[in-house]
Amino acid sequence: MAVPEASPCYVGVARKSAAFRLMKQMGWEEGEGLGKDKQGIKGYIRVKNKQYTTGIGVDKPNPWAFDTAQFDSILKRLKVQATQTNDEADKDDPPVETGTEGTIDSQDQIVKATRPQGRYKKRERGKLVRGYSSKDLEGILVRKVEEPPEVDSSVDGVVEPVEAPESQDFCAE
């Protein structure tokens, strides 16, 4: 009779792996337990697949956290009610149209839905200097206080103010 071939794995460990060969070299045989008196477990540690991820001490998972259909329906109803209240407010106001002003008001009422720009746009808007008042700019840029004009003391005791020469801009052509 033919000798049955050994399976390529022993309890989940490949027979050709380095770990299996090392254990064989140290005297371990298939079917024996690990330990001084061969009393340990004979197979590998079986791990269960954890399907719940609620944490320690929780017996049942919270079904609301996984099924948000009810929450979505509540949000849809709120959104519809908010648009209906805005429409009712527009109907109550008498329409006032005078030429071009009516078209500008209608353009203001139509709000373009844009995606949120986030922090980048706020940071860039903060860098724009055009939006600052002159008083704010003076505080930020700290203008130097003009120095008082120099005085020329003469021998006669008469003090005459001497104006500082104005700076000239030179153009290189």
PDB file of C-alpha atoms in Angstrom:
ATOM      1  CA  MET A   1       0.000   0.000   0.000  1.00  0.00           C
ATOM      2  CA  ALA A   2       0.979   3.542  -0.624  1.00  0.00           C
ATOM      3  CA  VAL A   3       1.858   5.746   2.284  1.00  0.00           C
ATOM      4  CA  PRO A   4      -0.539   8.692   2.534  1.00  0.00           C
ATOM      5  CA  GLU A   5       1.193  11.997   2.026  1.00  0.00           C
ATOM      6  CA  ALA A   6       1.345  14.315   4.977  1.00  0.00           C
ATOM      7  CA  SER A   7      -0.656  17.483   4.601  1.00  0.00           C
ATOM      8  CA  PRO A   8       1.401  20.610   3.881  1.00  0.00           C
ATOM      9  CA  CYS A   9       0.202  22.176   7.146  1.00  0.00           C
ATOM     10  CA  TYR A  10       0.125  20.957  10.722  1.00  0.00           C
ATOM     11  CA  VAL A  11      -2.671  22.657  12.629  1.00  0.00           C
ATOM     12  CA  GLY A  12      -2.420  25.773  10.487  1.00  0.00           C
ATOM     13  CA  VAL A  13       1.399  25.965  10.440  1.00  0.00           C
ATOM     14  CA  ALA A  14       3.256  25.126   7.231  1.00  0.00           C
ATOM     15  CA  ARG A  15       5.538  22.130   7.662  1.00  0.00           C
ATOM     16  CA  LYS A  16       8.237  23.799   5.573  1.00  0.00           C
ATOM     17  CA  SER A  17       8.282  26.979   7.640  1.00  0.00           C
ATOM     18  CA  ALA A  18      11.271  27.968   9.748  1.00  0.00           C
ATOM     19  CA  ALA A  19       9.231  27.843  12.960  1.00  0.00           C
ATOM     20  CA  PHE A  20       8.106  24.255  12.346  1.00  0.00           C
ATOM     21  CA  ARG A  21      11.664  23.107  11.528  1.00  0.00           C
ATOM     22  CA  LEU A  22      13.084  24.881  14.593  1.00  0.00           C
ATOM     23  CA  MET A  23      10.557  23.182  16.881  1.00  0.00           C
ATOM     24  CA  LYS A  24      11.434  19.783  15.366  1.00  0.00           C
ATOM     25  CA  GLN A  25      15.149  20.404  15.979  1.00  0.00           C
ATOM     26  CA  MET A  26      14.446  21.160  19.637  1.00  0.00           C
ATOM     27  CA  GLY A  27      12.753  17.803  20.128  1.00  0.00           C
ATOM     28  CA  TRP A  28       9.105  18.618  19.628  1.00  0.00           C
ATOM     29  CA  GLU A  29       6.968  16.031  17.837  1.00  0.00           C
ATOM     30  CA  GLU A  30       3.616  16.475  16.142  1.00  0.00           C
ATOM     31  CA  GLY A  31       0.739  15.896  18.551  1.00  0.00           C
ATOM     32  CA  GLU A  32       2.721  16.788  21.685  1.00  0.00           C
ATOM     33  CA  GLY A  33       2.019  19.758  23.833  1.00  0.00           C
ATOM     34  CA  LEU A  34       4.526  22.469  24.581  1.00  0.00           C
ATOM     35  CA  GLY A  35       5.990  22.705  28.047  1.00  0.00           C
ATOM     36  CA  LYS A  36       8.294  20.874  30.444  1.00  0.00           C
ATOM     37  CA  ASP A  37       6.085  17.807  30.790  1.00  0.00           C
ATOM     38  CA  LYS A  38       4.432  18.152  27.344  1.00  0.00           C
ATOM     39  CA  GLN A  39       1.279  19.299  29.118  1.00  0.00           C
ATOM     40  CA  GLY A  40       0.496  22.406  26.981  1.00  0.00           C
ATOM     41  CA  ILE A  41      -2.033  22.800  24.228  1.00  0.00           C
ATOM     42  CA  LYS A  42      -1.506  20.686  21.158  1.00  0.00           C
ATOM     43  CA  GLY A  43      -2.947  23.114  18.615  1.00  0.00           C
ATOM     44  CA  TYR A  44      -2.651  26.773  17.808  1.00  0.00           C
ATOM     45  CA  ILE A  45      -4.605  29.447  19.621  1.00  0.00           C
ATOM     46  CA  ARG A  46      -7.967  29.836  17.963  1.00  0.00           C
ATOM     47  CA  VAL A  47      -9.001  33.438  17.455  1.00  0.00           C
ATOM     48  CA  LYS A  48     -12.617  34.462  17.081  1.00  0.00           C
ATOM     49  CA  ASN A  49     -13.606  37.117  14.588  1.00  0.00           C
ATOM     50  CA  LYS A  50     -14.979  40.034  16.575  1.00  0.00           C
ATOM     51  CA  GLN A  51     -18.130  41.360  14.918  1.00  0.00           C
ATOM     52  CA  TYR A  52     -19.072  43.975  17.484  1.00  0.00           C
ATOM     53  CA  THR A  53     -16.922  46.980  18.263  1.00  0.00           C
ATOM     54  CA  THR A  54     -18.745  48.636  21.131  1.00  0.00           C
ATOM     55  CA  GLY A  55     -16.115  48.470  23.841  1.00  0.00           C
ATOM     56  CA  ILE A  56     -15.595  46.837  27.192  1.00  0.00           C
ATOM     57  CA  GLY A  57     -18.641  46.071  29.313  1.00  0.00           C
ATOM     58  CA  VAL A  58     -21.303  46.522  26.646  1.00  0.00           C
ATOM     59  CA  ASP A  59     -23.622  43.550  26.296  1.00  0.00           C
ATOM     60  CA  LYS A  60     -25.526  44.660  23.194  1.00  0.00           C
ATOM     61  CA  PRO A  61     -24.513  47.060  20.469  1.00  0.00           C
ATOM     62  CA  ASN A  62     -26.603  50.199  20.061  1.00  0.00           C
ATOM     63  CA  PRO A  63     -28.810  49.565  17.010  1.00  0.00           C
ATOM     64  CA  TRP A  64     -29.226  53.312  16.366  1.00  0.00           C
ATOM     65  CA  ALA A  65     -25.517  53.732  15.680  1.00  0.00           C
ATOM     66  CA  PHE A  66     -25.604  51.201  12.849  1.00  0.00           C
ATOM     67  CA  ASP A  67     -29.014  52.004  11.338  1.00  0.00           C
ATOM     68  CA  THR A  68     -29.324  55.720  10.692  1.00  0.00           C
ATOM     69  CA  ALA A  69     -32.332  55.540   8.369  1.00  0.00           C
ATOM     70  CA  GLN A  70     -34.604  57.113  10.999  1.00  0.00           C
ATOM     71  CA  PHE A  71     -32.148  59.929  11.598  1.00  0.00           C
ATOM     72  CA  ASP A  72     -31.866  60.600   7.863  1.00  0.00           C
ATOM     73  CA  SER A  73     -35.645  60.775   7.503  1.00  0.00           C
ATOM     74  CA  ILE A  74     -35.840  63.284  10.378  1.00  0.00           C
ATOM     75  CA  LEU A  75     -33.230  65.470   8.714  1.00  0.00           C
ATOM     76  CA  LYS A  76     -35.082  65.372   5.389  1.00  0.00           C
ATOM     77  CA  ARG A  77     -38.305  66.458   7.079  1.00  0.00           C
ATOM     78  CA  LEU A  78     -36.528  69.325   8.826  1.00  0.00           C
ATOM     79  CA  LYS A  79     -35.012  70.512   5.559  1.00  0.00           C
ATOM     80  CA  VAL A  80     -38.390  70.436   3.809  1.00  0.00           C
ATOM     81  CA  GLN A  81     -40.080  72.329   6.659  1.00  0.00           C
ATOM     82  CA  ALA A  82     -37.380  75.010   6.625  1.00  0.00           C
ATOM     83  CA  THR A  83     -37.835  75.675   2.913  1.00  0.00           C
ATOM     84  CA  GLN A  84     -41.620  75.774   3.313  1.00  0.00           C
ATOM     85  CA  THR A  85     -41.412  78.408   6.057  1.00  0.00           C
ATOM     86  CA  ASN A  86     -39.185  80.565   3.851  1.00  0.00           C
ATOM     87  CA  ASP A  87     -41.681  80.277   0.982  1.00  0.00           C
ATOM     88  CA  GLU A  88     -44.569  81.263   3.281  1.00  0.00           C
ATOM     89  CA  ALA A  89     -42.664  84.337   4.472  1.00  0.00           C
ATOM     90  CA  ASP A  90     -42.087  85.391   0.871  1.00  0.00           C
ATOM     91  CA  LYS A  91     -45.799  85.002   0.061  1.00  0.00           C
ATOM     92  CA  ASP A  92     -46.854  87.194   3.003  1.00  0.00           C
ATOM     93  CA  ASP A  93     -44.696  90.137   1.913  1.00  0.00           C
ATOM     94  CA  PRO A  94     -46.279  92.279  -0.814  1.00  0.00           C
ATOM     95  CA  PRO A  95     -44.131  92.256  -3.963  1.00  0.00           C
ATOM     96  CA  VAL A  96     -42.484  95.604  -4.671  1.00  0.00           C
ATOM     97  CA  GLU A  97     -40.924  95.831  -8.110  1.00  0.00           C
ATOM     98  CA  THR A  98     -39.453  99.020  -9.493  1.00  0.00           C
ATOM     99  CA  GLY A  99     -37.437  98.448 -12.638  1.00  0.00           C
ATOM    100  CA  THR A 100     -33.949  97.115 -11.996  1.00  0.00           C
ATOM    101  CA  GLU A 101     -34.311  96.912  -8.215  1.00  0.00           C
ATOM    102  CA  GLY A 102     -36.655  93.928  -8.558  1.00  0.00           C
ATOM    103  CA  THR A 103     -34.073  91.940 -10.487  1.00  0.00           C
ATOM    104  CA  ILE A 104     -31.336  92.738  -7.964  1.00  0.00           C
ATOM    105  CA  ASP A 105     -33.554  91.590  -5.069  1.00  0.00           C
ATOM    106  CA  SER A 106     -34.378  88.351  -6.854  1.00  0.00           C
ATOM    107  CA  GLN A 107     -30.681  87.751  -7.444  1.00  0.00           C
ATOM    108  CA  ASP A 108     -29.964  88.325  -3.760  1.00  0.00           C
ATOM    109  CA  GLN A 109     -32.632  85.798  -2.767  1.00  0.00           C
ATOM    110  CA  ILE A 110     -31.122  83.099  -4.968  1.00  0.00           C
ATOM    111  CA  VAL A 111     -28.202  81.857  -2.951  1.00  0.00           C
ATOM    112  CA  LYS A 112     -25.690  79.771  -4.809  1.00  0.00           C
ATOM    113  CA  ALA A 113     -24.889  76.577  -2.957  1.00  0.00           C
ATOM    114  CA  THR A 114     -21.123  76.352  -2.750  1.00  0.00           C
ATOM    115  CA  ARG A 115     -18.919  73.792  -1.207  1.00  0.00           C
ATOM    116  CA  PRO A 116     -17.252  74.731   2.065  1.00  0.00           C
ATOM    117  CA  GLN A 117     -13.863  76.269   1.480  1.00  0.00           C
ATOM    118  CA  GLY A 118     -12.573  75.528   4.955  1.00  0.00           C
ATOM    119  CA  ARG A 119      -9.647  77.120   6.701  1.00  0.00           C
ATOM    120  CA  TYR A 120      -7.698  77.951   3.555  1.00  0.00           C
ATOM    121  CA  LYS A 121     -10.147  80.599   2.382  1.00  0.00           C
ATOM    122  CA  LYS A 122     -10.359  82.178   5.843  1.00  0.00           C
ATOM    123  CA  ARG A 123      -6.580  82.326   6.088  1.00  0.00           C
ATOM    124  CA  GLU A 124      -6.252  83.888   2.636  1.00  0.00           C
ATOM    125  CA  ARG A 125      -9.015  86.387   3.406  1.00  0.00           C
ATOM    126  CA  GLY A 126      -7.115  87.401   6.546  1.00  0.00           C
ATOM    127  CA  LYS A 127      -4.046  88.194   4.438  1.00  0.00           C
ATOM    128  CA  LEU A 128      -5.907  90.742   2.301  1.00  0.00           C
ATOM    129  CA  VAL A 129      -4.964  94.219   3.462  1.00  0.00           C
ATOM    130  CA  ARG A 130      -7.701  95.985   1.493  1.00  0.00           C
ATOM    131  CA  GLY A 131     -10.277  95.057   4.105  1.00  0.00           C
ATOM    132  CA  TYR A 132      -8.473  96.819   6.968  1.00  0.00           C
ATOM    133  CA  SER A 133      -9.181 100.401   7.971  1.00  0.00           C
ATOM    134  CA  SER A 134      -6.375 102.955   7.986  1.00  0.00           C
ATOM    135  CA  LYS A 135      -6.383 102.994  11.782  1.00  0.00           C
ATOM    136  CA  ASP A 136      -5.930  99.214  11.896  1.00  0.00           C
ATOM    137  CA  LEU A 137      -3.132  99.395   9.341  1.00  0.00           C
ATOM    138  CA  GLU A 138      -1.314 102.035  11.396  1.00  0.00           C
ATOM    139  CA  GLY A 139      -1.493  99.733  14.409  1.00  0.00           C
ATOM    140  CA  ILE A 140      -0.262  96.738  12.444  1.00  0.00           C
ATOM    141  CA  LEU A 141       2.444  98.382  10.360  1.00  0.00           C
ATOM    142  CA  VAL A 142       3.621 100.808  13.104  1.00  0.00           C
ATOM    143  CA  ARG A 143       4.458 103.995  11.281  1.00  0.00           C
ATOM    144  CA  LYS A 144       7.507 105.832  12.510  1.00  0.00           C
ATOM    145  CA  VAL A 145       6.800 109.148  14.156  1.00  0.00           C
ATOM    146  CA  GLU A 146       8.344 111.972  12.169  1.00  0.00           C
ATOM    147  CA  GLU A 147      11.331 113.413  13.968  1.00  0.00           C
ATOM    148  CA  PRO A 148      11.207 117.119  14.856  1.00  0.00           C
ATOM    149  CA  PRO A 149      13.296 119.309  12.545  1.00  0.00           C
ATOM    150  CA  GLU A 150      16.926 119.801  13.519  1.00  0.00           C
ATOM    151  CA  VAL A 151      17.882 123.157  14.976  1.00  0.00           C
ATOM    152  CA  ASP A 152      21.004 125.069  14.003  1.00  0.00           C
ATOM    153  CA  SER A 153      22.409 127.023  16.895  1.00  0.00           C
ATOM    154  CA  SER A 154      24.402 129.981  15.799  1.00  0.00           C
ATOM    155  CA  VAL A 155      26.872 132.047  17.678  1.00  0.00           C
ATOM    156  CA  ASP A 156      24.466 134.966  17.984  1.00  0.00           C
ATOM    157  CA  GLY A 157      22.146 132.983  20.235  1.00  0.00           C
ATOM    158  CA  VAL A 158      19.377 133.057  17.675  1.00  0.00           C
ATOM    159  CA  VAL A 159      17.986 129.636  17.026  1.00  0.00           C
ATOM    160  CA  GLU A 160      16.893 129.019  13.448  1.00  0.00           C
ATOM    161  CA  PRO A 161      15.113 125.811  12.451  1.00  0.00           C
ATOM    162  CA  VAL A 162      16.773 123.904   9.674  1.00  0.00           C
ATOM    163  CA  GLU A 163      14.535 121.671   7.608  1.00  0.00           C
ATOM    164  CA  ALA A 164      15.670 118.172   6.873  1.00  0.00           C
ATOM    165  CA  PRO A 165      16.380 117.616   3.200  1.00  0.00           C
ATOM    166  CA  GLU A 166      13.631 115.695   1.450  1.00  0.00           C
ATOM    167  CA  SER A 167      14.500 112.289   0.147  1.00  0.00           C
ATOM    168  CA  GLN A 168      14.782 112.080  -3.592  1.00  0.00           C
ATOM    169  CA  ASP A 169      13.797 109.097  -5.650  1.00  0.00           C
ATOM    170  CA  PHE A 170      16.341 108.181  -8.279  1.00  0.00           C
ATOM    171  CA  CYS A 171      15.323 106.353 -11.396  1.00  0.00           C
ATOM    172  CA  ALA A 172      17.812 104.113 -13.134  1.00  0.00           C
ATOM    173  CA  GLU A 173      17.221 104.011 -16.843  1.00  0.00           C
TER     174      GLU A 173
END
